[in-house]
């Protein structure tokens, strides 16, 4: 790799600079895609990762027989950068995301991205698009989406020999536009997101494809997500749409232990913060019937941090579990949400060293 792969591209920076037509309305951004100036790419071929490239194009040129297109060799990550109270830019738990995408790569036989390459590319993507980092106080953040795809032209079913790793970023608005309010979710037994020993523990695009039908049905009925049951016995709570599930019962934080769920970094962080606050944490099977005994529930992930649950409706037998009895988020969910946001925004001390500060932007 050349010593200054990014500097070599700095001419492009001047030529391709697209002035923003108007200042973005930071507080009213949705969780959608807004074009930014650059993305950062790296190709793996002939047994090694090449140089980091900076691109101002939103398009990739790919072979029609690429393994990602035919056999689903695609994995991704999601993390965020925040402009803090002190003006500094913080990327939350970059190392955890780097480790998880390597685990996903190994899970579906792709070439793992070295941690140092992941780190460099994520930081560079944030730095080059610094003008898209929403200001402190807007509630918005810069969403970072690393993705890796198999690119070799193959028709036989086997792992690709070549890969493309891309980091793109896009500003996203505050998740709770109308405030931090509980929503309803539903249990539906007709669909599983993943198989018992399948790809659920990896962040694989195909898991999302498998969840679209159930997710759309739930949305049509007014639910924010499907609460999946464990795919083997359908006895225990598994995952809440594209987020992990947690509940609070008798002052304890409980969350499913399951090999078919994705190990959420937000969930991990909430568990650590809960312990810091003296709250006991249990990672264990949660039988469906136990939903009748919980005091609070939420879905957690990078997008929402923690999204409180009001009611859980079992669509197959008509049972309704009323979690938020007064329709408000519970005290522990609220405290954990505020604490985590505080660490991300530099309002709270980062005692676990979760943030990577990007200097000079
Ligand atoms: C990304 C993801 C999550 C949340 O993980 P975080 O690291 O907290 O963002 C949860 N479940 C699924 C299925 C996911 O893909």
Short mmCIF file of N, CA and C in Angstrom, two decimals, residues 183-276:
data_model
loop_
_atom_site.label_atom_id
_atom_site.label_comp_id
_atom_site.label_asym_id
_atom_site.label_seq_id
_atom_site.Cartn_x
_atom_site.Cartn_y
_atom_site.Cartn_z
N UNK A 183 -43.79 1.92 20.86
CA UNK A 183 -44.59 1.45 19.72
C UNK A 183 -44.99 -0.01 19.96
N UNK A 184 -45.92 -0.49 19.15
CA UNK A 184 -46.36 -1.88 19.28
C UNK A 184 -45.60 -2.78 18.32
N UNK A 185 -45.35 -4.01 18.77
CA UNK A 185 -44.70 -5.00 17.91
C UNK A 185 -45.55 -6.27 17.93
N UNK A 186 -45.29 -7.20 17.01
CA UNK A 186 -46.15 -8.39 16.95
C UNK A 186 -45.35 -9.68 16.80
N UNK A 187 -45.95 -10.75 17.26
CA UNK A 187 -45.39 -12.10 17.09
C UNK A 187 -46.16 -12.77 15.96
N UNK A 188 -45.44 -13.41 15.07
CA UNK A 188 -46.04 -14.02 13.88
C UNK A 188 -45.27 -15.32 13.65
N UNK A 189 -45.93 -16.46 13.65
CA UNK A 189 -45.18 -17.71 13.53
C UNK A 189 -44.99 -18.21 12.10
N UNK A 190 -45.59 -17.51 11.18
CA UNK A 190 -45.56 -18.00 9.81
C UNK A 190 -44.17 -17.89 9.15
N UNK A 191 -43.35 -16.97 9.68
CA UNK A 191 -42.04 -16.74 9.05
C UNK A 191 -40.93 -16.79 10.08
N UNK A 192 -39.79 -17.31 9.65
CA UNK A 192 -38.57 -17.19 10.43
C UNK A 192 -37.64 -16.28 9.66
N UNK A 193 -36.84 -15.54 10.40
CA UNK A 193 -35.86 -14.66 9.75
C UNK A 193 -34.64 -15.49 9.33
N UNK A 194 -34.30 -16.42 10.20
CA UNK A 194 -33.11 -17.26 9.97
C UNK A 194 -33.39 -18.68 10.45
N UNK A 195 -32.48 -19.60 10.09
CA UNK A 195 -32.59 -20.99 10.53
C UNK A 195 -31.88 -21.16 11.88
N UNK A 196 -32.21 -22.24 12.63
CA UNK A 196 -31.60 -22.42 13.96
C UNK A 196 -30.07 -22.39 13.94
N UNK A 197 -29.48 -23.03 12.97
CA UNK A 197 -28.01 -23.01 12.88
C UNK A 197 -27.58 -22.22 11.64
N UNK A 198 -28.39 -21.26 11.28
CA UNK A 198 -28.15 -20.51 10.04
C UNK A 198 -27.29 -19.28 10.21
N UNK A 199 -27.59 -18.25 9.44
CA UNK A 199 -26.72 -17.08 9.35
C UNK A 199 -27.14 -15.92 10.25
N UNK A 200 -28.06 -16.19 11.20
CA UNK A 200 -28.57 -15.10 12.04
C UNK A 200 -27.52 -14.37 12.84
N UNK A 201 -26.45 -15.06 13.19
CA UNK A 201 -25.43 -14.42 14.04
C UNK A 201 -24.46 -13.56 13.23
N UNK A 202 -24.65 -13.54 11.91
CA UNK A 202 -23.80 -12.70 11.06
C UNK A 202 -24.64 -11.64 10.37
N UNK A 203 -24.01 -10.51 10.05
CA UNK A 203 -24.75 -9.41 9.42
C UNK A 203 -24.70 -9.59 7.91
N UNK A 204 -25.61 -10.43 7.45
CA UNK A 204 -25.65 -10.87 6.06
C UNK A 204 -26.90 -10.28 5.40
N UNK A 205 -26.75 -9.72 4.22
CA UNK A 205 -27.88 -9.12 3.52
C UNK A 205 -29.05 -10.07 3.36
N UNK A 206 -28.76 -11.34 3.12
CA UNK A 206 -29.81 -12.34 2.90
C UNK A 206 -30.77 -12.48 4.07
N UNK A 207 -30.29 -12.24 5.29
CA UNK A 207 -31.18 -12.30 6.45
C UNK A 207 -32.28 -11.25 6.33
N UNK A 208 -31.91 -10.13 5.75
CA UNK A 208 -32.88 -9.04 5.59
C UNK A 208 -33.89 -9.39 4.51
N UNK A 209 -33.42 -9.99 3.42
CA UNK A 209 -34.33 -10.41 2.35
C UNK A 209 -35.37 -11.36 2.94
N UNK A 210 -34.90 -12.26 3.82
CA UNK A 210 -35.79 -13.26 4.40
C UNK A 210 -36.80 -12.63 5.37
N UNK A 211 -36.55 -11.40 5.80
CA UNK A 211 -37.45 -10.78 6.78
C UNK A 211 -38.43 -9.78 6.15
N UNK A 212 -38.28 -9.52 4.86
CA UNK A 212 -39.08 -8.45 4.25
C UNK A 212 -40.57 -8.74 4.23
N UNK A 213 -40.94 -9.97 3.88
CA UNK A 213 -42.37 -10.31 3.77
C UNK A 213 -43.06 -10.13 5.14
N UNK A 214 -42.46 -10.71 6.18
CA UNK A 214 -43.06 -10.59 7.52
C UNK A 214 -43.07 -9.13 7.96
N UNK A 215 -41.99 -8.42 7.70
CA UNK A 215 -41.88 -7.01 8.10
C UNK A 215 -42.95 -6.15 7.43
N UNK A 216 -43.17 -6.37 6.14
CA UNK A 216 -44.18 -5.58 5.43
C UNK A 216 -45.58 -5.88 5.96
N UNK A 217 -45.85 -7.16 6.25
CA UNK A 217 -47.17 -7.51 6.81
C UNK A 217 -47.38 -6.81 8.14
N UNK A 218 -46.33 -6.82 8.98
CA UNK A 218 -46.44 -6.19 10.29
C UNK A 218 -46.68 -4.69 10.15
N UNK A 219 -45.94 -4.05 9.25
CA UNK A 219 -46.11 -2.59 9.06
C UNK A 219 -47.51 -2.27 8.60
N UNK A 220 -48.05 -3.10 7.70
CA UNK A 220 -49.40 -2.88 7.19
C UNK A 220 -50.44 -2.92 8.31
N UNK A 221 -50.15 -3.75 9.31
CA UNK A 221 -51.08 -3.88 10.45
C UNK A 221 -50.79 -2.84 11.54
N UNK A 222 -49.84 -1.95 11.29
CA UNK A 222 -49.55 -0.88 12.24
C UNK A 222 -48.51 -1.21 13.29
N UNK A 223 -47.77 -2.29 13.10
CA UNK A 223 -46.71 -2.64 14.07
C UNK A 223 -45.38 -2.13 13.57
N UNK A 224 -44.51 -1.76 14.51
CA UNK A 224 -43.22 -1.23 14.07
C UNK A 224 -42.24 -2.35 13.71
N UNK A 225 -42.44 -3.56 14.25
CA UNK A 225 -41.51 -4.66 13.94
C UNK A 225 -42.15 -6.01 14.30
N UNK A 226 -41.51 -7.06 13.78
CA UNK A 226 -41.91 -8.43 14.13
C UNK A 226 -40.98 -8.90 15.25
N UNK A 227 -41.56 -9.46 16.28
CA UNK A 227 -40.75 -10.07 17.34
C UNK A 227 -40.65 -11.56 16.99
N UNK A 228 -39.50 -11.95 16.47
CA UNK A 228 -39.32 -13.34 16.04
C UNK A 228 -39.12 -14.27 17.23
N UNK A 229 -39.62 -15.49 17.08
CA UNK A 229 -39.39 -16.51 18.10
C UNK A 229 -38.20 -17.35 17.65
N UNK A 230 -37.64 -18.11 18.57
CA UNK A 230 -36.50 -18.93 18.18
C UNK A 230 -36.96 -19.89 17.08
N UNK A 231 -36.18 -20.03 16.03
CA UNK A 231 -36.66 -20.77 14.85
C UNK A 231 -36.75 -22.29 15.07
N UNK A 232 -36.19 -22.80 16.17
CA UNK A 232 -36.21 -24.24 16.35
C UNK A 232 -37.46 -24.71 17.08
N UNK A 233 -37.71 -24.11 18.24
CA UNK A 233 -38.84 -24.58 19.05
C UNK A 233 -40.01 -23.60 19.09
N UNK A 234 -39.76 -22.37 18.68
CA UNK A 234 -40.78 -21.32 18.74
C UNK A 234 -41.33 -21.15 20.16
N UNK A 235 -40.44 -21.22 21.10
CA UNK A 235 -40.83 -21.08 22.50
C UNK A 235 -40.27 -19.82 23.13
N UNK A 236 -39.17 -19.36 22.58
CA UNK A 236 -38.45 -18.26 23.21
C UNK A 236 -38.38 -17.04 22.30
N UNK A 237 -38.18 -15.89 22.94
CA UNK A 237 -38.03 -14.65 22.17
C UNK A 237 -36.64 -14.65 21.52
N UNK A 238 -36.60 -14.26 20.27
CA UNK A 238 -35.31 -14.24 19.57
C UNK A 238 -34.89 -12.81 19.25
N UNK A 239 -35.35 -12.29 18.11
CA UNK A 239 -34.87 -10.98 17.68
C UNK A 239 -36.05 -10.10 17.28
N UNK A 240 -35.89 -8.80 17.41
CA UNK A 240 -36.98 -7.88 17.12
C UNK A 240 -36.71 -7.17 15.78
N UNK A 241 -37.18 -7.79 14.69
CA UNK A 241 -36.91 -7.24 13.36
C UNK A 241 -35.41 -7.09 13.19
N UNK A 242 -34.95 -5.92 12.79
CA UNK A 242 -33.51 -5.73 12.60
C UNK A 242 -32.82 -5.23 13.87
N UNK A 243 -33.34 -5.59 15.03
CA UNK A 243 -32.78 -5.11 16.29
C UNK A 243 -32.83 -6.22 17.33
N UNK A 244 -32.03 -6.11 18.37
CA UNK A 244 -32.10 -7.06 19.49
C UNK A 244 -33.25 -6.66 20.41
N UNK A 245 -33.73 -7.62 21.16
CA UNK A 245 -34.81 -7.38 22.11
C UNK A 245 -34.25 -7.39 23.53
N UNK A 246 -34.76 -6.49 24.35
CA UNK A 246 -34.43 -6.55 25.78
C UNK A 246 -35.68 -6.22 26.57
N UNK A 247 -35.67 -6.64 27.81
CA UNK A 247 -36.80 -6.32 28.69
C UNK A 247 -36.26 -6.01 30.07
N UNK A 248 -37.09 -5.39 30.88
CA UNK A 248 -36.74 -5.13 32.27
C UNK A 248 -37.78 -5.84 33.11
N UNK A 249 -37.30 -6.65 34.03
CA UNK A 249 -38.21 -7.40 34.90
C UNK A 249 -37.68 -7.34 36.33
N UNK A 250 -38.49 -6.88 37.24
CA UNK A 250 -38.07 -6.71 38.64
C UNK A 250 -36.73 -6.00 38.76
N UNK A 251 -36.55 -4.98 37.95
CA UNK A 251 -35.32 -4.19 38.03
C UNK A 251 -34.12 -4.80 37.34
N UNK A 252 -34.29 -5.99 36.70
CA UNK A 252 -33.17 -6.62 35.99
C UNK A 252 -33.32 -6.41 34.50
N UNK A 253 -32.17 -6.29 33.82
CA UNK A 253 -32.15 -6.17 32.35
C UNK A 253 -32.04 -7.59 31.81
N UNK A 254 -33.01 -8.03 31.03
CA UNK A 254 -32.92 -9.38 30.46
C UNK A 254 -32.95 -9.30 28.94
N UNK A 255 -32.16 -10.17 28.32
CA UNK A 255 -32.08 -10.16 26.85
C UNK A 255 -31.81 -11.60 26.39
N UNK A 256 -32.36 -12.00 25.24
CA UNK A 256 -32.23 -13.39 24.84
C UNK A 256 -30.79 -13.84 24.58
N UNK A 257 -30.48 -15.05 25.03
CA UNK A 257 -29.24 -15.71 24.63
C UNK A 257 -29.68 -16.66 23.53
N UNK A 258 -29.15 -16.49 22.35
CA UNK A 258 -29.58 -17.33 21.23
C UNK A 258 -28.50 -17.31 20.17
N UNK A 259 -28.30 -18.45 19.50
CA UNK A 259 -27.28 -18.41 18.45
C UNK A 259 -27.85 -18.00 17.10
N UNK A 260 -29.14 -17.67 17.08
CA UNK A 260 -29.69 -17.20 15.80
C UNK A 260 -29.94 -15.70 15.79
N UNK A 261 -29.44 -14.98 16.81
CA UNK A 261 -29.57 -13.52 16.75
C UNK A 261 -28.22 -12.88 16.48
N UNK A 262 -28.28 -11.64 15.97
CA UNK A 262 -27.05 -10.91 15.70
C UNK A 262 -26.56 -10.28 17.00
N UNK A 263 -25.30 -10.48 17.36
CA UNK A 263 -24.81 -9.85 18.59
C UNK A 263 -24.73 -8.32 18.41
N UNK A 264 -25.75 -7.64 18.89
CA UNK A 264 -25.84 -6.18 18.73
C UNK A 264 -24.83 -5.48 19.63
N UNK A 265 -24.12 -4.55 19.05
CA UNK A 265 -23.13 -3.78 19.80
C UNK A 265 -23.84 -2.79 20.73
N UNK A 266 -25.01 -2.33 20.30
CA UNK A 266 -25.80 -1.45 21.17
C UNK A 266 -26.25 -2.22 22.41
N UNK A 267 -26.72 -3.45 22.19
CA UNK A 267 -27.17 -4.28 23.31
C UNK A 267 -26.02 -4.52 24.29
N UNK A 268 -24.87 -4.85 23.73
CA UNK A 268 -23.67 -5.06 24.55
C UNK A 268 -23.37 -3.80 25.38
N UNK A 269 -23.49 -2.64 24.73
CA UNK A 269 -23.20 -1.37 25.41
C UNK A 269 -24.24 -1.11 26.50
N UNK A 270 -25.51 -1.38 26.20
CA UNK A 270 -26.56 -1.16 27.20
C UNK A 270 -26.35 -2.07 28.41
N UNK A 271 -25.91 -3.30 28.13
CA UNK A 271 -25.66 -4.24 29.24
C UNK A 271 -24.54 -3.73 30.14
N UNK A 272 -23.49 -3.20 29.50
CA UNK A 272 -22.37 -2.64 30.29
C UNK A 272 -22.84 -1.44 31.11
N UNK A 273 -23.60 -0.54 30.47
CA UNK A 273 -24.08 0.65 31.19
C UNK A 273 -25.02 0.25 32.32
N UNK A 274 -25.84 -0.79 32.07
CA UNK A 274 -26.75 -1.26 33.12
C UNK A 274 -25.94 -1.74 34.32
N UNK A 275 -24.92 -2.55 34.06
CA UNK A 275 -24.08 -3.03 35.17
C UNK A 275 -23.42 -1.86 35.90
N UNK A 276 -22.94 -0.88 35.11
CA UNK A 276 -22.34 0.32 35.73
C UNK A 276 -23.32 1.00 36.69
#
